[in-house]
């Protein structure tokens, strides 16, 4: 059933898809998202990707990095907030517009318990609500957290719409991969950035001052404690980076593959996209939203057919216009021929009249004619 759909990934500053940009999956170039008090860049990678845009790379050098050889996808982002945020208030997770309780597959409860026990103990939410949600504190839910230096903006930090991620670790060049030039790289052979746990500049000291463990697993466990989250402040004007990944969610088959069993999401899908969000617990502000949407291939084929038909129709209209122009030209030529004929006929008639006058004039003045006439009259008289 999965082969009947194509995956499309978009990202933007709100839930409204009209505000989103299409994400070039597996590209090193990020999507830039901006609010008056917050800006971020987002990169999405999917192993063996076969979604949209159709010319997207099938994979990324990211998946050849020693830390990610078994992962199926990655949602990596960098951000700078203009306002300080309590470590307890930054949330990351999934939410939905409509109920999913009637569409949850058999075994969901078991899978959910496994996720909370093994993957993310800090996960909170209600999948049975009218507007289901599953959020976790970002500091304990995200696989990688990196604290950077104070900056004026993402661009000034070397990260931005045209910069990509800060290169904490790089993979994908020919020398490291042993392949040909540009193999596994982003089009032009550019190195692929991988965010790693830790810090940059005075961000290293900041982690130490706040007793944040250097190891990712230990850091996640440390921030499961609400008091520890409340003591840490995400400072205004400081660069922070994060990466969320796992080997469990298969976007090609649209299935959740957990140890011991698999949940076929596609057979229970109700049409809603899978939505990842970063938001504020207290103010409810949404910082960014990433949508993973399934588009029926029949719908895509219909769009393509309509586009082709529109193009063919335009060509036909142009051909018709050309034919009309040719007909007009032919009509003009015929009119010209008629005019020329009229002119020639009129000239011929005039010439005929002149010639007739000349003949009459010749008859009246010819000597032989006059003598004959006179002779005839004399003979009549004699008789």
CSV table of C-alpha atoms in Angstrom, one decimal:
chain,number,residue,atom,x,y,z
A,1,UNK,CA,0.0,0.0,0.0
A,2,UNK,CA,2.9,2.4,0.7
A,3,UNK,CA,3.8,2.4,-3.0
A,4,UNK,CA,0.6,4.3,-3.7
A,5,UNK,CA,1.9,7.4,-2.0
A,6,UNK,CA,4.8,9.8,-2.2
A,7,UNK,CA,6.2,11.6,0.9
A,8,UNK,CA,6.5,15.4,0.9
A,9,UNK,CA,8.2,17.3,3.6
A,10,UNK,CA,7.6,20.9,4.3
A,11,UNK,CA,8.6,23.3,7.1
A,12,UNK,CA,7.4,26.7,8.3
A,13,UNK,CA,6.8,29.1,11.2
A,14,UNK,CA,3.1,28.1,11.7
A,15,UNK,CA,0.7,25.2,11.4
A,16,UNK,CA,-0.7,26.7,8.2
A,17,UNK,CA,0.9,24.8,5.2
A,18,UNK,CA,0.6,27.9,3.1
A,19,UNK,CA,3.4,29.4,5.2
A,20,UNK,CA,5.7,26.4,4.6
A,21,UNK,CA,8.6,25.8,2.2
A,22,UNK,CA,9.2,22.4,0.6
A,23,UNK,CA,12.2,20.8,2.2
A,24,UNK,CA,14.8,19.4,-0.1
A,25,UNK,CA,15.3,16.2,1.8
A,26,UNK,CA,18.9,15.0,2.1
A,27,UNK,CA,20.2,18.4,1.0
A,28,UNK,CA,22.9,20.2,3.1
A,29,UNK,CA,21.1,23.5,2.5
A,30,UNK,CA,18.6,24.1,5.3
A,31,UNK,CA,15.2,25.7,5.4
A,32,UNK,CA,15.3,29.1,7.2
A,33,UNK,CA,12.4,30.0,9.6
A,34,UNK,CA,12.0,33.3,11.2
A,35,UNK,CA,9.9,35.0,13.9
A,36,UNK,CA,10.4,38.5,15.4
A,37,UNK,CA,11.8,36.8,18.5
A,38,UNK,CA,13.2,33.6,17.1
A,39,UNK,CA,15.0,32.2,14.1
A,40,UNK,CA,15.9,28.7,13.1
A,41,UNK,CA,17.3,26.5,10.3
A,42,UNK,CA,16.0,23.0,9.7
A,43,UNK,CA,17.6,20.1,7.8
A,44,UNK,CA,15.7,16.8,7.1
A,45,UNK,CA,17.4,13.6,6.0
A,46,UNK,CA,15.7,10.3,5.2
A,47,UNK,CA,17.6,7.1,4.4
A,48,UNK,CA,16.7,5.6,0.9
A,49,UNK,CA,14.4,8.5,0.3
A,50,UNK,CA,12.0,8.1,-2.6
A,51,UNK,CA,9.6,11.0,-2.0
A,52,UNK,CA,9.3,14.6,-3.3
A,53,UNK,CA,10.8,16.5,-4.9
A,54,UNK,CA,11.4,13.6,-7.3
A,55,UNK,CA,15.1,14.7,-7.9
A,56,UNK,CA,16.0,14.6,-4.2
A,57,UNK,CA,19.1,12.6,-3.3
A,58,UNK,CA,18.2,9.1,-2.2
A,59,UNK,CA,20.4,9.3,0.8
A,60,UNK,CA,22.9,11.5,2.6
A,61,UNK,CA,26.5,11.2,3.7
A,62,UNK,CA,25.0,11.7,7.2
A,63,UNK,CA,24.1,8.1,7.3
A,64,UNK,CA,27.7,7.0,6.7
A,65,UNK,CA,28.8,8.8,9.8
A,66,UNK,CA,29.8,6.3,12.5
A,67,UNK,CA,27.0,7.7,14.9
A,68,UNK,CA,24.2,7.2,12.3
A,69,UNK,CA,24.8,4.1,10.3
A,70,UNK,CA,21.6,2.5,11.7
A,71,UNK,CA,19.4,5.5,11.7
A,72,UNK,CA,16.5,5.9,9.3
A,73,UNK,CA,16.0,9.7,9.5
A,74,UNK,CA,17.2,12.9,11.1
A,75,UNK,CA,15.6,16.2,11.9
A,76,UNK,CA,18.4,18.6,12.7
A,77,UNK,CA,18.0,22.3,13.6
A,78,UNK,CA,19.9,25.3,14.8
A,79,UNK,CA,18.3,28.3,16.5
A,80,UNK,CA,18.8,31.6,18.2
A,81,UNK,CA,16.1,33.1,20.5
A,82,UNK,CA,15.9,36.8,21.2
A,83,UNK,CA,14.1,36.0,24.5
A,84,UNK,CA,15.4,33.8,27.3
A,85,UNK,CA,13.5,30.5,27.6
A,86,UNK,CA,13.4,28.3,30.7
A,87,UNK,CA,14.8,24.8,30.0
A,88,UNK,CA,11.5,23.4,31.3
A,89,UNK,CA,9.4,25.4,28.7
A,90,UNK,CA,11.0,24.3,25.4
A,91,UNK,CA,9.0,21.3,24.1
A,92,UNK,CA,9.6,19.1,21.1
A,93,UNK,CA,7.2,16.5,19.7
A,94,UNK,CA,4.1,15.7,17.7
A,95,UNK,CA,0.6,17.0,17.6
A,96,UNK,CA,-2.5,16.6,15.4
A,97,UNK,CA,-5.6,18.6,14.5
A,98,UNK,CA,-8.1,15.8,14.7
A,99,UNK,CA,-8.6,12.7,16.9
A,100,UNK,CA,-6.6,9.6,16.0
A,101,UNK,CA,-8.0,7.3,18.8
A,102,UNK,CA,-10.1,5.4,16.3
A,103,UNK,CA,-7.2,4.9,13.9
A,104,UNK,CA,-4.6,3.7,16.4
A,105,UNK,CA,-3.3,0.2,15.3
A,106,UNK,CA,-3.5,-2.9,17.5
A,107,UNK,CA,-0.5,-3.0,19.7
A,108,UNK,CA,-0.3,0.8,20.0
A,109,UNK,CA,-0.5,0.8,23.8
A,110,UNK,CA,2.4,-1.7,24.0
A,111,UNK,CA,4.4,0.4,21.6
A,112,UNK,CA,3.7,3.6,23.5
A,113,UNK,CA,4.9,2.0,26.8
A,114,UNK,CA,8.0,0.8,25.1
A,115,UNK,CA,8.8,4.3,23.7
A,116,UNK,CA,8.3,5.9,27.1
A,117,UNK,CA,10.4,3.2,28.8
A,118,UNK,CA,13.3,2.8,26.3
A,119,UNK,CA,13.3,5.8,23.9
A,120,UNK,CA,11.9,8.9,25.7
A,121,UNK,CA,10.9,8.6,29.4
A,122,UNK,CA,10.1,12.3,29.5
A,123,UNK,CA,7.4,12.0,26.8
A,124,UNK,CA,4.1,13.5,27.9
A,125,UNK,CA,0.7,13.7,26.1
A,126,UNK,CA,-2.6,12.2,25.3
A,127,UNK,CA,-3.0,10.3,22.0
A,128,UNK,CA,-6.7,9.7,22.8
A,129,UNK,CA,-7.6,13.4,23.0
A,130,UNK,CA,-9.7,15.3,20.4
A,131,UNK,CA,-6.4,17.2,19.5
A,132,UNK,CA,-3.8,14.5,20.3
A,133,UNK,CA,-0.3,15.5,21.3
A,134,UNK,CA,3.0,13.9,22.4
A,135,UNK,CA,5.5,16.4,23.7
A,136,UNK,CA,8.7,15.9,25.6
A,137,UNK,CA,11.0,18.5,27.2
A,138,UNK,CA,13.5,19.3,24.4
A,139,UNK,CA,16.5,19.0,26.7
A,140,UNK,CA,15.7,15.4,27.5
A,141,UNK,CA,14.0,14.3,24.3
A,142,UNK,CA,16.5,15.4,21.7
A,143,UNK,CA,19.2,13.0,20.8
A,144,UNK,CA,21.9,15.7,20.5
A,145,UNK,CA,22.1,19.1,22.1
A,146,UNK,CA,25.0,21.5,21.4
A,147,UNK,CA,25.4,24.9,23.1
A,148,UNK,CA,27.1,27.5,21.1
A,149,UNK,CA,28.4,31.0,21.5
A,150,UNK,CA,26.6,34.3,21.8
A,151,UNK,CA,25.7,35.6,18.4
A,152,UNK,CA,23.7,38.4,16.8
A,153,UNK,CA,22.0,36.1,14.4
A,154,UNK,CA,22.3,32.7,12.8
A,155,UNK,CA,24.0,34.3,9.8
A,156,UNK,CA,26.6,36.0,11.9
A,157,UNK,CA,27.3,32.6,13.5
A,158,UNK,CA,28.1,31.1,10.1
A,159,UNK,CA,24.7,29.4,9.9
A,160,UNK,CA,21.8,30.7,7.8
A,161,UNK,CA,19.8,30.3,4.6
A,162,UNK,CA,22.9,29.9,2.5
A,163,UNK,CA,25.3,28.6,5.1
A,164,UNK,CA,23.9,25.2,6.3
A,165,UNK,CA,24.6,23.7,9.7
A,166,UNK,CA,27.7,24.5,11.7
A,167,UNK,CA,30.2,21.9,10.8
A,168,UNK,CA,30.8,20.1,14.1
A,169,UNK,CA,31.7,17.0,12.2
A,170,UNK,CA,31.9,16.6,8.4
A,171,UNK,CA,31.5,13.5,6.2
A,172,UNK,CA,31.0,12.8,2.5
A,173,UNK,CA,34.2,14.0,0.9
A,174,UNK,CA,36.1,11.7,-1.5
A,175,UNK,CA,39.1,11.4,0.8
A,176,UNK,CA,37.1,10.1,3.8
A,177,UNK,CA,34.6,7.9,1.9
A,178,UNK,CA,37.2,6.4,-0.5
A,179,UNK,CA,34.8,7.0,-3.4
A,180,UNK,CA,34.8,9.3,-6.3
A,181,UNK,CA,34.7,13.1,-6.0
A,182,UNK,CA,31.4,14.2,-4.6
A,183,UNK,CA,30.2,10.7,-3.8
A,184,UNK,CA,27.5,11.0,-1.2
A,185,UNK,CA,27.8,14.7,-1.0
A,186,UNK,CA,25.3,17.4,-1.7
A,187,UNK,CA,25.4,17.8,-5.5
A,188,UNK,CA,28.6,19.7,-5.8
A,189,UNK,CA,30.6,17.5,-3.5
A,190,UNK,CA,30.1,19.8,-0.4
A,191,UNK,CA,30.8,18.3,3.0
A,192,UNK,CA,27.9,17.2,5.0
A,193,UNK,CA,27.5,18.6,8.5
A,194,UNK,CA,26.7,16.4,11.5
A,195,UNK,CA,25.8,18.0,14.9
A,196,UNK,CA,27.4,16.3,17.8
A,197,UNK,CA,26.8,16.6,21.6
A,198,UNK,CA,28.9,19.3,23.3
A,199,UNK,CA,29.5,23.0,22.9
A,200,UNK,CA,31.5,25.7,21.1
A,201,UNK,CA,33.5,28.5,22.6
A,202,UNK,CA,32.1,29.6,26.0
A,203,UNK,CA,29.2,27.2,25.4
A,204,UNK,CA,31.5,24.4,26.7
A,205,UNK,CA,32.0,26.3,30.0
A,206,UNK,CA,28.3,27.1,30.2
A,207,UNK,CA,27.5,23.4,30.1
A,208,UNK,CA,30.0,22.6,32.8
A,209,UNK,CA,28.8,25.5,35.0
A,210,UNK,CA,25.3,24.0,34.8
A,211,UNK,CA,26.5,20.5,35.6
A,212,UNK,CA,25.3,19.2,32.2
A,213,UNK,CA,27.0,15.9,31.4
A,214,UNK,CA,29.1,15.8,28.3
A,215,UNK,CA,27.6,12.4,27.2
A,216,UNK,CA,24.2,12.6,25.4
A,217,UNK,CA,22.6,9.7,27.3
A,218,UNK,CA,23.6,11.2,30.6
A,219,UNK,CA,22.4,14.7,29.6
A,220,UNK,CA,19.0,13.3,28.7
A,221,UNK,CA,18.7,11.5,32.0
A,222,UNK,CA,19.9,14.6,33.9
A,223,UNK,CA,17.2,16.7,32.3
A,224,UNK,CA,14.4,14.2,33.1
A,225,UNK,CA,14.5,16.0,36.5
A,226,UNK,CA,12.2,19.0,36.2
A,227,UNK,CA,14.3,21.0,38.8
A,228,UNK,CA,17.3,20.6,36.6
A,229,UNK,CA,15.4,21.8,33.6
A,230,UNK,CA,14.2,24.9,35.5
A,231,UNK,CA,17.7,25.8,36.6
A,232,UNK,CA,19.0,25.9,33.0
A,233,UNK,CA,18.2,28.9,30.9
A,234,UNK,CA,18.3,28.9,27.1
A,235,UNK,CA,19.9,32.3,26.9
A,236,UNK,CA,18.8,35.0,24.5
A,237,UNK,CA,21.2,35.6,21.7
A,238,UNK,CA,23.0,32.3,22.1
A,239,UNK,CA,23.3,29.7,19.4
A,240,UNK,CA,21.8,26.3,20.2
A,241,UNK,CA,21.8,23.2,17.9
A,242,UNK,CA,20.0,19.9,18.1
A,243,UNK,CA,19.5,16.6,16.2
A,244,UNK,CA,16.6,14.2,16.5
A,245,UNK,CA,17.0,10.8,14.9
A,246,UNK,CA,16.2,7.1,15.4
A,247,UNK,CA,16.2,3.7,13.6
A,248,UNK,CA,12.6,3.0,14.3
A,249,UNK,CA,10.4,5.1,11.9
A,250,UNK,CA,10.6,3.8,8.3
A,251,UNK,CA,9.3,6.6,6.1
A,252,UNK,CA,9.6,4.5,3.0
A,253,UNK,CA,7.2,1.8,4.2
A,254,UNK,CA,5.4,4.2,6.7
A,255,UNK,CA,5.9,1.8,9.5
A,256,UNK,CA,7.2,1.9,13.1
A,257,UNK,CA,9.7,-0.9,13.6
A,258,UNK,CA,10.4,-1.5,17.2
A,259,UNK,CA,12.4,-4.5,18.6
A,260,UNK,CA,10.2,-7.5,18.4
A,261,UNK,CA,7.3,-6.1,16.4
A,262,UNK,CA,6.3,-3.7,13.6
A,263,UNK,CA,3.3,-1.3,13.5
A,264,UNK,CA,2.1,-0.7,9.9
A,265,UNK,CA,1.1,3.0,10.2
A,266,UNK,CA,0.0,3.2,6.6
A,267,UNK,CA,-3.0,0.8,7.0
A,268,UNK,CA,-4.4,3.0,9.8
A,269,UNK,CA,-3.6,6.4,8.4
A,270,UNK,CA,-6.5,8.9,8.4
A,271,UNK,CA,-4.9,11.4,6.0
A,272,UNK,CA,-3.4,13.7,8.6
A,273,UNK,CA,0.3,14.5,8.2
A,274,UNK,CA,2.9,13.6,10.8
A,275,UNK,CA,3.8,16.9,12.4
A,276,UNK,CA,7.0,17.7,14.4
A,277,UNK,CA,6.9,20.9,16.4
A,278,UNK,CA,9.2,23.0,18.6
A,279,UNK,CA,7.1,25.2,20.9
A,280,UNK,CA,6.9,27.0,24.2
A,281,UNK,CA,5.1,25.3,27.1
A,282,UNK,CA,3.7,28.4,28.8
A,283,UNK,CA,3.2,31.0,26.0
A,284,UNK,CA,2.1,28.2,23.5
A,285,UNK,CA,4.2,30.0,20.8
A,286,UNK,CA,5.1,27.7,17.9
A,287,UNK,CA,8.7,28.2,16.9
A,288,UNK,CA,8.6,25.9,13.9
A,289,UNK,CA,6.6,23.1,12.3
A,290,UNK,CA,7.8,20.3,10.1
A,291,UNK,CA,5.2,18.3,8.1
A,292,UNK,CA,5.6,14.8,6.7
A,293,UNK,CA,2.7,14.4,4.3
A,294,UNK,CA,1.6,11.4,2.2
A,295,UNK,CA,0.4,12.5,-1.3
A,296,UNK,CA,-1.5,9.9,-3.3
A,297,UNK,CA,0.3,9.2,-6.5
A,298,UNK,CA,-3.0,9.3,-8.4
A,299,UNK,CA,-3.3,12.9,-7.3
A,300,UNK,CA,0.2,13.7,-8.5
A,301,UNK,CA,-0.4,12.1,-11.8
A,302,UNK,CA,-3.6,14.1,-12.3
A,303,UNK,CA,-1.7,17.3,-11.5
A,304,UNK,CA,1.0,16.4,-14.1
A,305,UNK,CA,-1.6,15.5,-16.7
A,306,UNK,CA,-3.4,18.8,-16.1
A,307,UNK,CA,-0.2,20.7,-16.4
A,308,UNK,CA,0.7,18.9,-19.7
A,309,UNK,CA,-2.8,19.5,-21.0
A,310,UNK,CA,-2.6,23.2,-20.2
A,311,UNK,CA,0.7,23.4,-22.0
A,312,UNK,CA,-0.7,21.5,-25.1
A,313,UNK,CA,-3.7,23.8,-25.1
A,314,UNK,CA,-1.6,26.9,-25.2
A,315,UNK,CA,0.3,25.4,-28.2
A,316,UNK,CA,-2.9,24.6,-30.0
A,317,UNK,CA,-4.1,28.2,-29.4
A,318,UNK,CA,-0.9,29.5,-30.9
A,319,UNK,CA,-1.3,27.2,-33.9
A,320,UNK,CA,-4.9,28.4,-34.4
A,321,UNK,CA,-3.8,32.0,-34.2
A,322,UNK,CA,-1.1,31.2,-36.9
A,323,UNK,CA,-3.7,29.6,-39.1
A,324,UNK,CA,-6.0,32.6,-38.7
A,325,UNK,CA,-3.2,34.9,-39.6
A,326,UNK,CA,-2.4,32.8,-42.7
A,327,UNK,CA,-6.1,32.9,-43.8
A,328,UNK,CA,-6.1,36.7,-43.3
A,329,UNK,CA,-3.0,36.9,-45.5
A,330,UNK,CA,-4.6,34.8,-48.2
A,331,UNK,CA,-7.8,37.0,-48.1
A,332,UNK,CA,-5.6,40.1,-48.4
A,333,UNK,CA,-3.8,38.5,-51.4
A,334,UNK,CA,-7.1,37.7,-53.1
A,335,UNK,CA,-8.3,41.3,-52.6
A,336,UNK,CA,-5.1,42.6,-54.0
A,337,UNK,CA,-5.6,40.3,-57.1
A,338,UNK,CA,-9.2,41.6,-57.5
A,339,UNK,CA,-8.1,45.2,-57.3
A,340,UNK,CA,-5.3,44.6,-59.8
A,341,UNK,CA,-7.9,42.8,-62.1
A,342,UNK,CA,-10.3,45.7,-61.9
A,343,UNK,CA,-7.5,48.2,-62.6
A,344,UNK,CA,-6.4,46.1,-65.6
A,345,UNK,CA,-10.0,45.7,-66.9
A,346,UNK,CA,-10.7,49.4,-66.6
A,347,UNK,CA,-7.5,50.2,-68.5
A,348,UNK,CA,-8.4,47.8,-71.3
A,349,UNK,CA,-11.9,49.3,-71.7
A,350,UNK,CA,-10.5,52.8,-71.9
A,351,UNK,CA,-8.0,51.7,-74.6
A,352,UNK,CA,-10.9,50.1,-76.6
A,353,UNK,CA,-12.9,53.3,-76.6
A,354,UNK,CA,-9.9,55.3,-77.8
A,355,UNK,CA,-9.2,52.9,-80.6
A,356,UNK,CA,-12.9,53.0,-81.8
A,357,UNK,CA,-12.7,56.8,-82.0
A,358,UNK,CA,-9.6,56.6,-84.0
A,359,UNK,CA,-11.3,54.2,-86.5
A,360,UNK,CA,-14.3,56.5,-86.9
A,361,UNK,CA,-12.0,59.4,-87.5
A,362,UNK,CA,-10.1,57.5,-90.1
A,363,UNK,CA,-13.3,56.6,-92.0
A,364,UNK,CA,-14.3,60.3,-92.3
A,365,UNK,CA,-11.0,61.5,-93.6
A,366,UNK,CA,-9.8,58.7,-95.9
A,367,UNK,CA,-9.6,60.0,-99.7
A,368,UNK,CA,-10.5,56.7,-101.3
A,369,UNK,CA,-13.7,56.5,-99.3
A,370,UNK,CA,-14.8,59.9,-100.3
A,371,UNK,CA,-14.2,59.3,-104.0
A,372,UNK,CA,-16.1,56.1,-104.0
A,373,UNK,CA,-19.1,57.8,-102.3
A,374,UNK,CA,-19.1,60.6,-104.8
A,375,UNK,CA,-18.8,58.3,-107.8
A,376,UNK,CA,-21.7,56.2,-106.6
A,377,UNK,CA,-23.9,59.3,-106.3
A,378,UNK,CA,-23.0,60.4,-109.9
A,379,UNK,CA,-24.0,57.0,-111.3
A,380,UNK,CA,-27.3,57.3,-109.6
A,381,UNK,CA,-27.9,60.7,-111.1
A,382,UNK,CA,-27.0,59.4,-114.6
A,383,UNK,CA,-29.4,56.6,-114.3
